[in-house]
Short mmCIF file of C-alpha atoms and ligand atoms in Angstrom, two decimals:
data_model
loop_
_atom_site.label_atom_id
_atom_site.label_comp_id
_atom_site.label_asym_id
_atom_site.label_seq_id
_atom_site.Cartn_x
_atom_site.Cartn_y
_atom_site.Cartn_z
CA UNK A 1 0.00 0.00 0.00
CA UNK A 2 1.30 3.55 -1.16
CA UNK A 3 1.72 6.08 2.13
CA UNK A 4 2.34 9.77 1.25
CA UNK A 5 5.61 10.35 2.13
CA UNK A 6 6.11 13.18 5.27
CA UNK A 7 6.71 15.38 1.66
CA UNK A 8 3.74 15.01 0.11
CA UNK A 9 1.73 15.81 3.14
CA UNK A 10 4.34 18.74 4.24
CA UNK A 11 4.11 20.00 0.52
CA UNK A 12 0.11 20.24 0.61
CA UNK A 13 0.23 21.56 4.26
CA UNK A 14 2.41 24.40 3.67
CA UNK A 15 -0.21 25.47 0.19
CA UNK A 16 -3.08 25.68 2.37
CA UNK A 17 -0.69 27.10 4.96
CA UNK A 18 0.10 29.75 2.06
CA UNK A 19 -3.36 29.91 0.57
CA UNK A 20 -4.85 31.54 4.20
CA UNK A 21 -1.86 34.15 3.70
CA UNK A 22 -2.91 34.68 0.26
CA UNK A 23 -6.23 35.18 0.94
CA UNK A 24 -5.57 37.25 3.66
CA UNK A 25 -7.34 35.21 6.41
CA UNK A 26 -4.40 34.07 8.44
CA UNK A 27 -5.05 34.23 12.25
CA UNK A 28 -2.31 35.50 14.66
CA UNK A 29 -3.33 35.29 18.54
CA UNK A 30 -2.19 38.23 20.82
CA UNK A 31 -0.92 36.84 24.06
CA UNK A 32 -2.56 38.69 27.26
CA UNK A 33 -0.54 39.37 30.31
CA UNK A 34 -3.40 40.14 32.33
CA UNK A 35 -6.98 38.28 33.40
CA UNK A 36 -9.87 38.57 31.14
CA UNK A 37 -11.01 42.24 32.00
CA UNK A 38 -11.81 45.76 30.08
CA UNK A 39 -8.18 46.72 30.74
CA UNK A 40 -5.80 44.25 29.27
CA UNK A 41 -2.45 43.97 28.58
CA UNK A 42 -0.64 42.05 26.00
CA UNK A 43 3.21 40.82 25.76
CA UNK A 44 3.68 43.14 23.30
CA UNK A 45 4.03 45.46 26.28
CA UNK A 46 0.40 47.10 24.96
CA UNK A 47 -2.32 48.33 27.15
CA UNK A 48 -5.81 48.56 25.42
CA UNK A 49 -9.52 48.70 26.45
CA UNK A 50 -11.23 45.35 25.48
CA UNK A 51 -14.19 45.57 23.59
CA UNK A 52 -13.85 42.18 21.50
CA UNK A 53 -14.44 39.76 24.48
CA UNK A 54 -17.78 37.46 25.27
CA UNK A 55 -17.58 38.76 29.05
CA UNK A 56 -20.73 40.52 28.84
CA UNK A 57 -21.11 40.38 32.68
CA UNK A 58 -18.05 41.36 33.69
CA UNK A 59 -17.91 37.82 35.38
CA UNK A 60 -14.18 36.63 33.98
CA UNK A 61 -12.50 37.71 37.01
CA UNK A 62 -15.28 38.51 39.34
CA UNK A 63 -13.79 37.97 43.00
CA UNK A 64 -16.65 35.51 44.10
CA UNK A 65 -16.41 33.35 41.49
CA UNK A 66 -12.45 32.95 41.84
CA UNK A 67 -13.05 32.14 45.56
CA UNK A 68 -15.69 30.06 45.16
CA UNK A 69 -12.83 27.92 42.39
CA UNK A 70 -10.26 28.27 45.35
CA UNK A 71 -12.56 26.54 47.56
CA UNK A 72 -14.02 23.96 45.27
CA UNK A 73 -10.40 22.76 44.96
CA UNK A 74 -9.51 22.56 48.36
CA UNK A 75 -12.85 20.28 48.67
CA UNK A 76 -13.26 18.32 45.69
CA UNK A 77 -9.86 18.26 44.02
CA UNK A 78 -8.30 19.44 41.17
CA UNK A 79 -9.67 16.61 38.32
CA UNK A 80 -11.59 13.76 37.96
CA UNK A 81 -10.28 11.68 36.04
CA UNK A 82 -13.45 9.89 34.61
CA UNK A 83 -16.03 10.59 32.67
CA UNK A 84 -19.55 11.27 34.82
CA UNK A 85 -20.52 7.86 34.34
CA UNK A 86 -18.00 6.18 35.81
CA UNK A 87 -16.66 8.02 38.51
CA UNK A 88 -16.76 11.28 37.45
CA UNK A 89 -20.44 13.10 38.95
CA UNK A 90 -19.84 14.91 42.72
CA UNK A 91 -22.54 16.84 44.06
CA UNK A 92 -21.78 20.33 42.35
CA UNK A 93 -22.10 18.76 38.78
CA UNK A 94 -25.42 17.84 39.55
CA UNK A 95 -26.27 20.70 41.63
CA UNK A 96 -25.41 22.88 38.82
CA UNK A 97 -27.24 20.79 36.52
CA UNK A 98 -30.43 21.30 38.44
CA UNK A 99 -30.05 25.36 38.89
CA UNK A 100 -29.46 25.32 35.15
CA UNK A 101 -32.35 23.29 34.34
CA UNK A 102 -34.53 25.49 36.52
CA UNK A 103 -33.04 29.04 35.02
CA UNK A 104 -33.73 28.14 31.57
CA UNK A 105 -37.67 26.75 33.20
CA UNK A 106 -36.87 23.03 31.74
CA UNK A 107 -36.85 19.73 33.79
CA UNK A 108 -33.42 18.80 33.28
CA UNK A 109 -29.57 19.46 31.98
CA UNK A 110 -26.84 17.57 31.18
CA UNK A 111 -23.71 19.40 31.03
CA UNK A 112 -20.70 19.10 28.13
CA UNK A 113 -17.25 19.94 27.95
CA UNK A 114 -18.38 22.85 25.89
CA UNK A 115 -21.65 24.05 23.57
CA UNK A 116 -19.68 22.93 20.54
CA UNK A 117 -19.85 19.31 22.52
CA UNK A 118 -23.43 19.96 23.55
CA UNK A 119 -24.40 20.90 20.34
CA UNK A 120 -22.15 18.03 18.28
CA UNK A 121 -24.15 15.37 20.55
CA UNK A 122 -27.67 16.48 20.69
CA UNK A 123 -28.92 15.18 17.02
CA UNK A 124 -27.89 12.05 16.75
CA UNK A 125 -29.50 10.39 19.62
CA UNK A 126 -32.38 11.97 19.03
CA UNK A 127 -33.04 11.85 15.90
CA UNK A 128 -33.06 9.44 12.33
CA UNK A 129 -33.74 9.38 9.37
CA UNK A 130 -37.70 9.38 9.60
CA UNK A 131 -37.24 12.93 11.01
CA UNK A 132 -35.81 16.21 10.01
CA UNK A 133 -33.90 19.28 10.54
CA UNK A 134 -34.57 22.63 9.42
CA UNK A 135 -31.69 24.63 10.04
CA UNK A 136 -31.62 28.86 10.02
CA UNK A 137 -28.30 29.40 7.37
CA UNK A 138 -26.61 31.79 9.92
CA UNK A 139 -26.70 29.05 12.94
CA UNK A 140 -23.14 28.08 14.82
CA UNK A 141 -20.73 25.79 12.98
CA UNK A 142 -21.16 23.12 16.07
CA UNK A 143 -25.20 23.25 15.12
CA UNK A 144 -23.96 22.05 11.21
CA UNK A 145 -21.68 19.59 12.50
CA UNK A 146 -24.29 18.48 14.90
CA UNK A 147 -26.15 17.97 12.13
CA UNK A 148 -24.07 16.20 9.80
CA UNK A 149 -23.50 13.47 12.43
CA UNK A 150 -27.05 12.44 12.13
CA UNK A 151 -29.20 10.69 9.62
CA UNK A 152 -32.46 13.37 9.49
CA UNK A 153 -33.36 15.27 6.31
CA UNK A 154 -31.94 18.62 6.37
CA UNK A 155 -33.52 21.75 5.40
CA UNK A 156 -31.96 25.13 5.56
CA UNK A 157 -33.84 28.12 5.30
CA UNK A 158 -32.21 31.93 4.83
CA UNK A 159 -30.94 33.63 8.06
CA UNK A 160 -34.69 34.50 10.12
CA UNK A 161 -36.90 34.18 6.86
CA UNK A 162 -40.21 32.79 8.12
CA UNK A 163 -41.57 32.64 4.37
CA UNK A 164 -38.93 30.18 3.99
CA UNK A 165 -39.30 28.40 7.43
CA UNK A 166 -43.35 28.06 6.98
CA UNK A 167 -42.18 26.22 3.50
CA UNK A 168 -39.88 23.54 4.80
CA UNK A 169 -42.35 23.12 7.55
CA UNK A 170 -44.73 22.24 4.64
CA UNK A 171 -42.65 20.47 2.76
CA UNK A 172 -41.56 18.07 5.84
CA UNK A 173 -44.83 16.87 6.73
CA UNK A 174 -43.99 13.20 6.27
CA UNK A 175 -41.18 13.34 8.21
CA UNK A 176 -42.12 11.72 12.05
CA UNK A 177 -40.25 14.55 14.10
CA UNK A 178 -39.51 18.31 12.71
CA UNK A 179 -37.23 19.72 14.85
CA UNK A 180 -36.07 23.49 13.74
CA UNK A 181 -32.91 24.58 14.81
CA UNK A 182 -31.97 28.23 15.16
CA UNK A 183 -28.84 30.43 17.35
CA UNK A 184 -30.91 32.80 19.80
CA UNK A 185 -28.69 35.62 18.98
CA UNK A 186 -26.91 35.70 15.68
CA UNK A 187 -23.45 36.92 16.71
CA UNK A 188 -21.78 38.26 13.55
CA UNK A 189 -25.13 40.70 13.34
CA UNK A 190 -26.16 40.87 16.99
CA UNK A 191 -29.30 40.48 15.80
CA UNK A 192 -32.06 38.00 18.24
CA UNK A 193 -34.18 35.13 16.17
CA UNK A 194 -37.65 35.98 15.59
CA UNK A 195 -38.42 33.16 18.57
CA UNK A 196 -41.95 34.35 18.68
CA UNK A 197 -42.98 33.75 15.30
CA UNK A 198 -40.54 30.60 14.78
CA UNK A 199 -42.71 29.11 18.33
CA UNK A 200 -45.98 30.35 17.01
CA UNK A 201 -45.08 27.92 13.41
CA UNK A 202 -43.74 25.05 15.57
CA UNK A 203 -46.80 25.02 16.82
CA UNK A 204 -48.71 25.16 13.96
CA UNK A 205 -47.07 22.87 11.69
CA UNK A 206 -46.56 20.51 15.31
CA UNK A 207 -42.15 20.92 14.86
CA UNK A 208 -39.97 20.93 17.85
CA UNK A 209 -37.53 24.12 18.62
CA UNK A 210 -34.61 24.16 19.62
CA UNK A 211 -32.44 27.11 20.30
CA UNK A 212 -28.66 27.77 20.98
CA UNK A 213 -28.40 30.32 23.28
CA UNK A 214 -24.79 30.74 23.59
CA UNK A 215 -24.92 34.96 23.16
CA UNK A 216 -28.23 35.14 25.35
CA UNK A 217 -27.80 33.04 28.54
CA UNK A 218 -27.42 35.15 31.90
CA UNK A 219 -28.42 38.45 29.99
CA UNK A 220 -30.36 38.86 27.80
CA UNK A 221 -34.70 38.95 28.56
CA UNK A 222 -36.08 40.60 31.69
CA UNK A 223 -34.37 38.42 34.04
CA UNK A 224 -31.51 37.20 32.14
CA UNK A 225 -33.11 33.95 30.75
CA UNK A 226 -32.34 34.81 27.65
CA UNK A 227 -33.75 34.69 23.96
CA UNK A 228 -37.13 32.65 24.88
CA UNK A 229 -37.65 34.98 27.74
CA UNK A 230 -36.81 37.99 25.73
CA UNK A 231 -39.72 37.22 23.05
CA UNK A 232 -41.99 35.72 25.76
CA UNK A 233 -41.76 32.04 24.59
CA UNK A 234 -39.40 29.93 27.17
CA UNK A 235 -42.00 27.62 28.11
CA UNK A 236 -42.16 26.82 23.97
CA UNK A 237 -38.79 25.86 23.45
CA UNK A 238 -38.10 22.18 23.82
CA UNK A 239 -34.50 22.27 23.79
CA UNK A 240 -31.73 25.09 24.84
CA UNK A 241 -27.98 24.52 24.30
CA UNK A 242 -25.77 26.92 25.62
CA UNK A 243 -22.31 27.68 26.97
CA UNK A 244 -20.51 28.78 30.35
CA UNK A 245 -17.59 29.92 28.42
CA UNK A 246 -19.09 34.03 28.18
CA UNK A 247 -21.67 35.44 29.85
CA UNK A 248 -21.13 32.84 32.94
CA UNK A 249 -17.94 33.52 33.72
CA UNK A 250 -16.74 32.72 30.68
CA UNK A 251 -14.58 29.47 32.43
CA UNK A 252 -15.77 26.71 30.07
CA UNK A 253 -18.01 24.34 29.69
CA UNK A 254 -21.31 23.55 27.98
CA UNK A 255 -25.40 21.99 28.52
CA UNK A 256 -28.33 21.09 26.95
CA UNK A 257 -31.57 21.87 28.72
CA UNK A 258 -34.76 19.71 27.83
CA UNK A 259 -37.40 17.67 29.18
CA UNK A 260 -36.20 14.99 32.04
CA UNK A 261 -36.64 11.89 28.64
CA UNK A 262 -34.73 13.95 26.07
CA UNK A 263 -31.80 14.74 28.71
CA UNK A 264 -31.85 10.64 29.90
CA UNK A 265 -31.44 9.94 26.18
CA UNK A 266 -28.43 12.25 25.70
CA UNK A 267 -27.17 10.61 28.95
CA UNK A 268 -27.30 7.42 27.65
CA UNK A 269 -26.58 7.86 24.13
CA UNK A 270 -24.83 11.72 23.57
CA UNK A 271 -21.39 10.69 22.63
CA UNK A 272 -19.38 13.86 23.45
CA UNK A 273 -21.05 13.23 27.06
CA UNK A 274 -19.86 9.78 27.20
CA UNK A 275 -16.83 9.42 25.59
CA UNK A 276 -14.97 12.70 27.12
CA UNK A 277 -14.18 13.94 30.53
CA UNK A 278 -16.21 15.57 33.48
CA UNK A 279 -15.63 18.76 34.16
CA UNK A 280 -12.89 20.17 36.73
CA UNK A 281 -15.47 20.85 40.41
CA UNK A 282 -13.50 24.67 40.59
CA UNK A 283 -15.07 25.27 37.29
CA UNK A 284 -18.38 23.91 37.97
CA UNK A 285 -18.52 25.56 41.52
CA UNK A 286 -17.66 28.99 40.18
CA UNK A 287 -20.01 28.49 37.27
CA UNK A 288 -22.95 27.85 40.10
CA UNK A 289 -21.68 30.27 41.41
CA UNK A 290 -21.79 33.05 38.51
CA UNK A 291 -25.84 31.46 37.95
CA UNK A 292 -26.53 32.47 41.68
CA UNK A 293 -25.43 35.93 41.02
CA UNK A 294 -27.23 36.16 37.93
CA UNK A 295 -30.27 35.07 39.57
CA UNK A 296 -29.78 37.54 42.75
CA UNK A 297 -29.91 40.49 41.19
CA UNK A 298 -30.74 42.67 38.46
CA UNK A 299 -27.61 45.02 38.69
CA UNK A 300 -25.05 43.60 36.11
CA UNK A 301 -27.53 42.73 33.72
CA UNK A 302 -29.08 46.67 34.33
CA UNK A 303 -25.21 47.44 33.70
CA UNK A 304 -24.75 46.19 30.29
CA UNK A 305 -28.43 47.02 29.13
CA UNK A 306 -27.37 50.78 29.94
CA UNK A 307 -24.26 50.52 28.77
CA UNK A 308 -25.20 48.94 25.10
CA UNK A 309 -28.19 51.60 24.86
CA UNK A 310 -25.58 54.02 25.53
CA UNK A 311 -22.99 52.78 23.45
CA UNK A 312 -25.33 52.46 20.20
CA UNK A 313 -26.37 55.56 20.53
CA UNK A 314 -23.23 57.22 20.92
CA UNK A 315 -21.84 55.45 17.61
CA UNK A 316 -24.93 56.38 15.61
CA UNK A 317 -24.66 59.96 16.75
CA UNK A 318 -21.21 60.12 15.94
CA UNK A 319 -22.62 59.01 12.12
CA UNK A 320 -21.83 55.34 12.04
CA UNK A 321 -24.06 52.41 10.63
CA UNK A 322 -24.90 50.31 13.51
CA UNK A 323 -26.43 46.52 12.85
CA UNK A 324 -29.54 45.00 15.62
CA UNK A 325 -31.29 46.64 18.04
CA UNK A 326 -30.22 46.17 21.52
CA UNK A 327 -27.78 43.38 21.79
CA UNK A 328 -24.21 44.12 23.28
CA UNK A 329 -23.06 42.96 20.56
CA UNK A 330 -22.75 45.97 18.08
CA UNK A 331 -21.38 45.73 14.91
CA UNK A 332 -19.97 48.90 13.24
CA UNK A 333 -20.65 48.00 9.32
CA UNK A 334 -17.82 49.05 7.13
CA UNK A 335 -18.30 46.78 4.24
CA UNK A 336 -14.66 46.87 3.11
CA UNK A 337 -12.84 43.98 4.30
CA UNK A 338 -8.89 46.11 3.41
CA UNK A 339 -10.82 49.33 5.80
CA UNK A 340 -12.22 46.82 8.44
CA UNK A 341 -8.57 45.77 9.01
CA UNK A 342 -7.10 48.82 8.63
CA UNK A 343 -9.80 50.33 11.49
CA UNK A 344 -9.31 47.78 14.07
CA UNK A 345 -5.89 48.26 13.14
CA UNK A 346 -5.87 52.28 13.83
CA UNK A 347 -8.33 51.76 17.19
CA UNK A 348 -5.75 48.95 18.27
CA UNK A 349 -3.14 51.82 18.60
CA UNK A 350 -5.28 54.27 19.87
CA UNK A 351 -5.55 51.96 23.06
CA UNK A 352 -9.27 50.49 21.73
CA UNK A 353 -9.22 46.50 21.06
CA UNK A 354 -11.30 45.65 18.54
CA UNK A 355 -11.48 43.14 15.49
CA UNK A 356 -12.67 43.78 12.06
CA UNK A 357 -14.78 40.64 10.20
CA UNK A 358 -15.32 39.86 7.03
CA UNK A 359 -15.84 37.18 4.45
CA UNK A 360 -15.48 34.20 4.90
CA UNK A 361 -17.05 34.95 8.42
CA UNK A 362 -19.52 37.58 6.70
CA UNK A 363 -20.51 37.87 3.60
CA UNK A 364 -18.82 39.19 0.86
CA UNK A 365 -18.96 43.13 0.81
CA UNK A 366 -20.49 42.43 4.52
CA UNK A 367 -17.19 44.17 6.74
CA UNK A 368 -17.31 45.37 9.56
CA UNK A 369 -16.07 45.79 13.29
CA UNK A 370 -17.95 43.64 15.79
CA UNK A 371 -17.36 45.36 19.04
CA UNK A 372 -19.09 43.58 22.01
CA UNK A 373 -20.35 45.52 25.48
CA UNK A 374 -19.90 44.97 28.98
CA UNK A 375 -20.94 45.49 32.40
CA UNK A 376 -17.85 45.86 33.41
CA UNK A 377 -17.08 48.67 31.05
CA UNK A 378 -17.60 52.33 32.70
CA UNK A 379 -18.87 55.11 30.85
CA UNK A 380 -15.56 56.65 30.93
CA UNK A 381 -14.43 53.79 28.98
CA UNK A 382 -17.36 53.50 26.39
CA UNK A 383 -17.06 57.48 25.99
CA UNK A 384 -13.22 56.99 25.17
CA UNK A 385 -13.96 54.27 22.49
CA UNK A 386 -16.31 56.18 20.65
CA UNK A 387 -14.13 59.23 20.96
CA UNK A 388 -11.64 56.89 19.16
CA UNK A 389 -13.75 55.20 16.58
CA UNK A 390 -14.87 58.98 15.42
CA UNK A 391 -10.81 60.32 15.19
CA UNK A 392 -10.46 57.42 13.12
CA UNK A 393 -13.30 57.48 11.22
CA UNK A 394 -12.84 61.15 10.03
CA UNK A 395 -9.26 60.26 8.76
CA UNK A 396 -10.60 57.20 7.24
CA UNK A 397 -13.25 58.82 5.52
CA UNK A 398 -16.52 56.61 7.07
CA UNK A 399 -17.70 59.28 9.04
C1 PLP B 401 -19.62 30.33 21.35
C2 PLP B 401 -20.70 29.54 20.71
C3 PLP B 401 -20.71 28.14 20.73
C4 PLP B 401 -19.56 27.35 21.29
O1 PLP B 401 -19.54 27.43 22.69
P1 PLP B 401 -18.31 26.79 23.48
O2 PLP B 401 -18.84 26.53 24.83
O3 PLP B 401 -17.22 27.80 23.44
O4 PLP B 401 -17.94 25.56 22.74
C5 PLP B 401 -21.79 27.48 20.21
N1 PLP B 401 -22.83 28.15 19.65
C6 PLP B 401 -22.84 29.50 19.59
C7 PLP B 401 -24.01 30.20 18.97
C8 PLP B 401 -21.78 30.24 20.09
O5 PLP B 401 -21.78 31.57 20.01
#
């Protein structure tokens, strides 16, 4: 049998190594010197104001979550060593699977080494090839892998078209389960799914929902619940994935919230759940921890709400296009991918931290500058940034 010689493979490494140059979409990482907080500092010596981070509570480095790690270690260890079936469930992994459950108003919650896990493991058990999927275009990349590890009919309809939704739900009528599977908050656009319509169809054409609420959970909605509570439909959403990796802390870590039978199946049968570690107690304890807060009191969540109203407001005034509504995350459209660079480029040495986006991860002729909002983020700092973004917008021409 003929094995590619090391060569061969280094050979077609190095073009796709070279092809990401070419098209300009090579990735360097910026080592921080500093927690995960608005004022960072990187090894280059640099410090900037973060407003690129998922830490829309300010929870990273929150003092009573660290302590509440610190002590979780000194009781419970460092690792376990197992996965949960085995030996790997102590009390906190189920305790925080039962606040979880209860915050997101479902029976039960099974929690994953991270929503990409959660979301990888939560078709296949679940469903075959008598059902289907119908999938909004703009949903995660662990919601398309998710689905292409199970046998269901896919359907994919354009990002939050209910025209297009109400026809695959028409189409699909043959199928014996149509679940429809949709992000809560699209993060490129900071824009929230239409939830209330999508649940009002479900119903109509009998189809499950499930959402991904990975840009929603701990903040967004009256009291935090996110997307479903935001459009007034929790108690119609069958299934909620979601992550502990930002809003909650931001530590890692992932769950699916469902009905007490669809979270036994996943149990039994979700093979990221089974076949991979439990998670580390100081993460779990802080993460409980991080939900009690959340649950406690208004004020963080108040925080950020004032802070993205003011924020979007500010940016508009000073003449920018600004995508969504209300979400902290707040894209500054540019269109050009060369200017989105050369922006978060010019706000990077003005002290702001930003990133610009563009296609692949938008669409062509779609650039822009996602910035994202936090609580932690004082007005001095927000009024800074958008004294920034305007210098150099004006010598860049966008404003
Ligand atoms: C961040 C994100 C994920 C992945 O979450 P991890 O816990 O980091 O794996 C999944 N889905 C959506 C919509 C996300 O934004």
């Amino acid at each position: 049998m003929a094995h590619a010689t090391p060569k061969a493979s280094e050979q077609h490494w190095q073009q796709t190594l070279d092809q990401i140059h070419t098209d300009g979409l090579f990735k360097r990482e910026r080592q921080l010197t500093t927690p995960q907080r608005i004022e960072i500092e990187t090894d280059q010596g640099q410090s900037v104001l973060n407003f690129c981070a998922n830490n829309y509570l300010g929870l990273a480095d929150h003092p009573a979550l660290i302590a509440s790690a610190k002590e979780a270690l000194d009781e419970y260890g460092f690792g376990l060593a197992s996965v949960r079936f085995i030996c790997g469930t102590q009390t906190p992994h189920r305790k925080l699977e039962h606040t979880i459950a209860r915050f997101c108003h479902q029976e039960d919650s099974i929690l994953y080494a991270a929503c990409f896990d959660a979301n990888g493991g939560l078709f296949e058990p679940l469903l075959g090839a008598e059902d289907a999927i119908i999938s909004d275009q703009l949903n995660h990349a662990s919601i398309i892998d998710g689905i292409r590890l199970c046998k269901a009919e896919r359907h994919r309809y354009p990002n939050a078209d209910m025209n297009a939704l109400e026809d695959a739900l028409k189409k699909t009528q043959h199928a014996r389960t149509r679940m429809i599977a949709t992000d809560g908050v699209f993060s490129m656009d900071g824009t929230i799914a239409p939830l209330d319509e999508i649940t009002q169809l479900a119903e109509r054409y009998d189809a499950l929902v499930m959402v991904d609420d990975c840009h929603a959970t701990g903040f967004l909605g009256p009291t935090g619940k996110g997307s479903g509570e935001h459009h007034g439909v929790m108690d119609k959403i069958d299934i909620v994935t979601s992550t502990l990796g930002k809003a909650m802390g931001g530590g890692m870590g992932g769950f699916t919230a469902a009905s007490a039978q669809v979270v036994e199946l996943l149990r039994q049968r979700s093979r990221p759940y089974l076949f991979s570690n439990s998670l580390t107690p100081s993460l779990v304890s802080a993460t409980q921890t991080a939900f009690e807060l959340v649950t406690e009191s208004d004020e963080l969540r108040q925080r950020l709400a004032d802070n993205t109203l003011f924020f979007r407001q500010a940016m508009k005034a000073a003449g920018f296009e600004i995508k969504g509504e209300e979400h902290p995350i707040v894209p500054v459209m540019l269109y050009d991918a060369e200017l989105a660079q050369t922006m978060a480029q010019a706000l990077l040495d003005e002290g702001i931290y930003v990133i610009g986006f563009f296609y692949p991860v938008v669409p062509q002729g779609q650039a822009r500058i996602r910035t994202q909002i936090s609580a932690a983020h004082t007005r001095a700092h927000l009024e800074q940034a958008v004294a920034a973004f305007t210098r150099v917008g004006q010598r860049l021409g966008v404003v």
